[in-house]
Amino acid sequence: MDLQWYVGVDWGKSEHQICLLNTSGEYIAERKIPHTGTGFAEFATWLSEQTNQAETASIGIALETSSGPVVDCLLALGYGVFAINPKQVDRFRDRYSPAGAKDHRRDALVLATALFIEPQALRTLEAPDTDMLELRERHRLRNICYVPKKA
């Protein structure tokens, strides 16, 4: 995979911090997005604008998660998606802050930088086939819609 752009996404409960680096590893931009469908649509539009409408395959996105609807969506859009273990992020964070303090902006930068410097340390994710996507969605719906029977 020939990446030209490196994105770190620090995952939060209600919003996510995004950091974008260029092909030289230089900081380009950052922003927060809400954890909503609209927020992720805004993220895709913003990312396209910031990268001058670069091909999605040339954009790598590093996250601390390897599954879920957001990951599935990013993969379906053709982005290079990379998962990094939270313990690895903690070690990378030590390069920026010896105290190891949690900071969403710094963690987004750490994720993007880790992808730029050591992509081999991250796990490349692949889009699941359509049968797997359907199975996952049915499982989610079953868990959301499950109502226990009264005794």
PDB file of C-alpha atoms in Angstrom:
ATOM      1  CA  MET A   1       0.000   0.000   0.000  1.00  0.00           C
ATOM      2  CA  ASP A   2       1.489   3.319  -1.116  1.00  0.00           C
ATOM      3  CA  LEU A   3       0.276   5.872   1.439  1.00  0.00           C
ATOM      4  CA  GLN A   4       0.509   9.608   0.848  1.00  0.00           C
ATOM      5  CA  TRP A   5      -1.564  10.746   3.860  1.00  0.00           C
ATOM      6  CA  TYR A   6      -1.586   9.535   7.459  1.00  0.00           C
ATOM      7  CA  VAL A   7      -4.593   9.974   9.732  1.00  0.00           C
ATOM      8  CA  GLY A   8      -4.859   9.262  13.441  1.00  0.00           C
ATOM      9  CA  VAL A   9      -8.319   8.876  14.978  1.00  0.00           C
ATOM     10  CA  ASP A  10      -8.494   9.003  18.759  1.00  0.00           C
ATOM     11  CA  TRP A  11     -11.767   7.269  19.560  1.00  0.00           C
ATOM     12  CA  GLY A  12     -14.055   8.826  22.166  1.00  0.00           C
ATOM     13  CA  LYS A  13     -17.545   8.071  23.414  1.00  0.00           C
ATOM     14  CA  SER A  14     -19.289  11.078  21.920  1.00  0.00           C
ATOM     15  CA  GLU A  15     -16.621  12.623  19.695  1.00  0.00           C
ATOM     16  CA  HIS A  16     -13.366  11.697  18.005  1.00  0.00           C
ATOM     17  CA  GLN A  17     -10.153  13.666  17.522  1.00  0.00           C
ATOM     18  CA  ILE A  18      -8.598  13.525  14.058  1.00  0.00           C
ATOM     19  CA  CYS A  19      -5.019  14.390  13.046  1.00  0.00           C
ATOM     20  CA  LEU A  20      -3.711  14.493   9.463  1.00  0.00           C
ATOM     21  CA  LEU A  21      -0.057  14.218   8.369  1.00  0.00           C
ATOM     22  CA  ASN A  22       1.300  14.470   4.828  1.00  0.00           C
ATOM     23  CA  THR A  23       3.665  12.167   2.960  1.00  0.00           C
ATOM     24  CA  SER A  24       6.640  13.715   4.795  1.00  0.00           C
ATOM     25  CA  GLY A  25       5.052  13.154   8.202  1.00  0.00           C
ATOM     26  CA  GLU A  26       4.362  16.861   8.659  1.00  0.00           C
ATOM     27  CA  TYR A  27       1.309  18.018  10.602  1.00  0.00           C
ATOM     28  CA  ILE A  28      -1.342  19.359   8.216  1.00  0.00           C
ATOM     29  CA  ALA A  29      -4.606  19.712  10.157  1.00  0.00           C
ATOM     30  CA  GLU A  30      -6.795  18.398  12.932  1.00  0.00           C
ATOM     31  CA  ARG A  31     -10.408  18.504  13.990  1.00  0.00           C
ATOM     32  CA  LYS A  32     -13.042  16.898  16.199  1.00  0.00           C
ATOM     33  CA  ILE A  33     -16.042  15.063  14.838  1.00  0.00           C
ATOM     34  CA  PRO A  34     -19.135  13.886  16.661  1.00  0.00           C
ATOM     35  CA  HIS A  35     -19.850  10.156  16.875  1.00  0.00           C
ATOM     36  CA  THR A  36     -22.784  10.369  14.467  1.00  0.00           C
ATOM     37  CA  GLY A  37     -23.454   9.453  10.870  1.00  0.00           C
ATOM     38  CA  THR A  38     -23.400  13.137   9.996  1.00  0.00           C
ATOM     39  CA  GLY A  39     -20.098  13.551  11.829  1.00  0.00           C
ATOM     40  CA  PHE A  40     -18.462  10.799   9.801  1.00  0.00           C
ATOM     41  CA  ALA A  41     -19.881  12.203   6.554  1.00  0.00           C
ATOM     42  CA  GLU A  42     -18.330  15.562   7.520  1.00  0.00           C
ATOM     43  CA  PHE A  43     -15.066  13.740   8.294  1.00  0.00           C
ATOM     44  CA  ALA A  44     -14.973  12.145   4.818  1.00  0.00           C
ATOM     45  CA  THR A  45     -15.691  15.506   3.162  1.00  0.00           C
ATOM     46  CA  TRP A  46     -13.089  17.308   5.295  1.00  0.00           C
ATOM     47  CA  LEU A  47     -10.498  14.615   4.605  1.00  0.00           C
ATOM     48  CA  SER A  48     -11.132  14.839   0.865  1.00  0.00           C
ATOM     49  CA  GLU A  49     -10.724  18.620   0.970  1.00  0.00           C
ATOM     50  CA  GLN A  50      -7.560  18.497   3.103  1.00  0.00           C
ATOM     51  CA  THR A  51      -5.919  15.917   0.812  1.00  0.00           C
ATOM     52  CA  ASN A  52      -6.912  17.709  -2.407  1.00  0.00           C
ATOM     53  CA  GLN A  53      -9.328  14.916  -3.345  1.00  0.00           C
ATOM     54  CA  ALA A  54      -6.637  12.234  -3.081  1.00  0.00           C
ATOM     55  CA  GLU A  55      -7.592   8.653  -3.863  1.00  0.00           C
ATOM     56  CA  THR A  56      -8.890   7.018  -0.682  1.00  0.00           C
ATOM     57  CA  ALA A  57      -6.418   4.145  -1.165  1.00  0.00           C
ATOM     58  CA  SER A  58      -3.567   6.643  -0.634  1.00  0.00           C
ATOM     59  CA  ILE A  59      -4.938   7.645   2.780  1.00  0.00           C
ATOM     60  CA  GLY A  60      -4.071   5.510   5.805  1.00  0.00           C
ATOM     61  CA  ILE A  61      -6.197   5.732   8.943  1.00  0.00           C
ATOM     62  CA  ALA A  62      -4.917   4.422  12.290  1.00  0.00           C
ATOM     63  CA  LEU A  63      -7.403   3.491  15.035  1.00  0.00           C
ATOM     64  CA  GLU A  64      -7.307   1.688  18.363  1.00  0.00           C
ATOM     65  CA  THR A  65     -10.126  -0.595  17.220  1.00  0.00           C
ATOM     66  CA  SER A  66     -10.313  -3.250  14.533  1.00  0.00           C
ATOM     67  CA  SER A  67     -14.058  -3.737  14.169  1.00  0.00           C
ATOM     68  CA  GLY A  68     -17.390  -1.993  14.147  1.00  0.00           C
ATOM     69  CA  PRO A  69     -19.562  -0.116  11.694  1.00  0.00           C
ATOM     70  CA  VAL A  70     -17.147   2.826  11.405  1.00  0.00           C
ATOM     71  CA  VAL A  71     -14.254   0.528  10.511  1.00  0.00           C
ATOM     72  CA  ASP A  72     -16.482  -1.303   8.015  1.00  0.00           C
ATOM     73  CA  CYS A  73     -17.504   2.022   6.462  1.00  0.00           C
ATOM     74  CA  LEU A  74     -13.909   3.284   6.159  1.00  0.00           C
ATOM     75  CA  LEU A  75     -12.876   0.010   4.528  1.00  0.00           C
ATOM     76  CA  ALA A  76     -15.854   0.131   2.145  1.00  0.00           C
ATOM     77  CA  LEU A  77     -14.836   3.652   1.092  1.00  0.00           C
ATOM     78  CA  GLY A  78     -11.389   2.298   0.166  1.00  0.00           C
ATOM     79  CA  TYR A  79      -9.219   3.872   2.875  1.00  0.00           C
ATOM     80  CA  GLY A  80      -6.232   1.966   4.197  1.00  0.00           C
ATOM     81  CA  VAL A  81      -7.322   1.145   7.752  1.00  0.00           C
ATOM     82  CA  PHE A  82      -4.847   0.069  10.416  1.00  0.00           C
ATOM     83  CA  ALA A  83      -5.516  -1.164  13.933  1.00  0.00           C
ATOM     84  CA  ILE A  84      -3.095  -0.549  16.760  1.00  0.00           C
ATOM     85  CA  ASN A  85      -3.281  -2.164  20.166  1.00  0.00           C
ATOM     86  CA  PRO A  86      -3.953   0.337  22.994  1.00  0.00           C
ATOM     87  CA  LYS A  87      -0.806  -0.905  24.770  1.00  0.00           C
ATOM     88  CA  GLN A  88       1.225  -0.065  21.670  1.00  0.00           C
ATOM     89  CA  VAL A  89      -0.321   3.416  21.615  1.00  0.00           C
ATOM     90  CA  ASP A  90       0.703   3.814  25.246  1.00  0.00           C
ATOM     91  CA  ARG A  91       4.311   3.021  24.298  1.00  0.00           C
ATOM     92  CA  PHE A  92       4.240   5.403  21.333  1.00  0.00           C
ATOM     93  CA  ARG A  93       2.717   8.068  23.627  1.00  0.00           C
ATOM     94  CA  ASP A  94       5.794   7.803  25.886  1.00  0.00           C
ATOM     95  CA  ARG A  95       7.802   9.410  23.057  1.00  0.00           C
ATOM     96  CA  TYR A  96       5.737  12.590  23.437  1.00  0.00           C
ATOM     97  CA  SER A  97       4.937  12.646  27.126  1.00  0.00           C
ATOM     98  CA  PRO A  98       6.994  10.646  29.637  1.00  0.00           C
ATOM     99  CA  ALA A  99       4.217  11.084  32.188  1.00  0.00           C
ATOM    100  CA  GLY A 100       1.912   9.176  29.839  1.00  0.00           C
ATOM    101  CA  ALA A 101      -0.958  11.597  30.385  1.00  0.00           C
ATOM    102  CA  LYS A 102      -4.011  10.916  28.213  1.00  0.00           C
ATOM    103  CA  ASP A 103      -4.721  13.753  25.799  1.00  0.00           C
ATOM    104  CA  HIS A 104      -7.027  13.273  22.794  1.00  0.00           C
ATOM    105  CA  ARG A 105      -5.184  15.702  20.513  1.00  0.00           C
ATOM    106  CA  ARG A 106      -1.813  14.160  21.319  1.00  0.00           C
ATOM    107  CA  ASP A 107      -3.173  10.621  20.927  1.00  0.00           C
ATOM    108  CA  ALA A 108      -4.532  11.412  17.436  1.00  0.00           C
ATOM    109  CA  LEU A 109      -1.067  12.754  16.546  1.00  0.00           C
ATOM    110  CA  VAL A 110       0.590   9.684  18.094  1.00  0.00           C
ATOM    111  CA  LEU A 111      -1.620   7.361  16.014  1.00  0.00           C
ATOM    112  CA  ALA A 112      -0.909   9.219  12.760  1.00  0.00           C
ATOM    113  CA  THR A 113       2.817   9.361  13.525  1.00  0.00           C
ATOM    114  CA  ALA A 114       2.953   5.658  14.423  1.00  0.00           C
ATOM    115  CA  LEU A 115       1.389   4.855  11.057  1.00  0.00           C
ATOM    116  CA  PHE A 116       3.893   7.125   9.298  1.00  0.00           C
ATOM    117  CA  ILE A 117       6.997   5.878  11.126  1.00  0.00           C
ATOM    118  CA  GLU A 118       6.239   2.194  11.718  1.00  0.00           C
ATOM    119  CA  PRO A 119       3.342   0.959   9.582  1.00  0.00           C
ATOM    120  CA  GLN A 120       4.598  -2.604  10.036  1.00  0.00           C
ATOM    121  CA  ALA A 121       3.797  -2.300  13.776  1.00  0.00           C
ATOM    122  CA  LEU A 122       0.103  -1.849  12.967  1.00  0.00           C
ATOM    123  CA  ARG A 123      -2.313  -4.464  11.702  1.00  0.00           C
ATOM    124  CA  THR A 124      -3.680  -3.808   8.222  1.00  0.00           C
ATOM    125  CA  LEU A 125      -7.417  -4.410   8.128  1.00  0.00           C
ATOM    126  CA  GLU A 126      -9.240  -5.789   5.122  1.00  0.00           C
ATOM    127  CA  ALA A 127     -12.822  -5.287   4.103  1.00  0.00           C
ATOM    128  CA  PRO A 128     -14.964  -8.292   5.016  1.00  0.00           C
ATOM    129  CA  ASP A 129     -16.952  -9.951   2.290  1.00  0.00           C
ATOM    130  CA  THR A 130     -20.643  -9.091   1.917  1.00  0.00           C
ATOM    131  CA  ASP A 131     -21.804 -12.263   3.698  1.00  0.00           C
ATOM    132  CA  MET A 132     -19.738 -11.345   6.766  1.00  0.00           C
ATOM    133  CA  LEU A 133     -21.069  -7.773   6.734  1.00  0.00           C
ATOM    134  CA  GLU A 134     -24.634  -9.065   6.597  1.00  0.00           C
ATOM    135  CA  LEU A 135     -23.970 -11.488   9.443  1.00  0.00           C
ATOM    136  CA  ARG A 136     -22.475  -8.708  11.589  1.00  0.00           C
ATOM    137  CA  GLU A 137     -25.422  -6.414  10.905  1.00  0.00           C
ATOM    138  CA  ARG A 138     -27.938  -9.128  11.768  1.00  0.00           C
ATOM    139  CA  HIS A 139     -26.035  -9.804  14.991  1.00  0.00           C
ATOM    140  CA  ARG A 140     -26.078  -6.089  15.898  1.00  0.00           C
ATOM    141  CA  LEU A 141     -29.777  -5.818  15.173  1.00  0.00           C
ATOM    142  CA  ARG A 142     -30.501  -8.942  17.199  1.00  0.00           C
ATOM    143  CA  ASN A 143     -28.650  -7.493  20.181  1.00  0.00           C
ATOM    144  CA  ILE A 144     -30.326  -4.088  19.822  1.00  0.00           C
ATOM    145  CA  CYS A 145     -33.829  -5.465  19.333  1.00  0.00           C
ATOM    146  CA  TYR A 146     -33.685  -8.325  21.802  1.00  0.00           C
ATOM    147  CA  VAL A 147     -36.534  -8.230  24.310  1.00  0.00           C
ATOM    148  CA  PRO A 148     -36.445 -10.977  26.939  1.00  0.00           C
ATOM    149  CA  LYS A 149     -39.616 -12.991  27.416  1.00  0.00           C
ATOM    150  CA  LYS A 150     -41.452 -12.584  30.670  1.00  0.00           C
ATOM    151  CA  ALA A 151     -41.474 -15.637  32.908  1.00  0.00           C
TER     152      ALA A 151
END
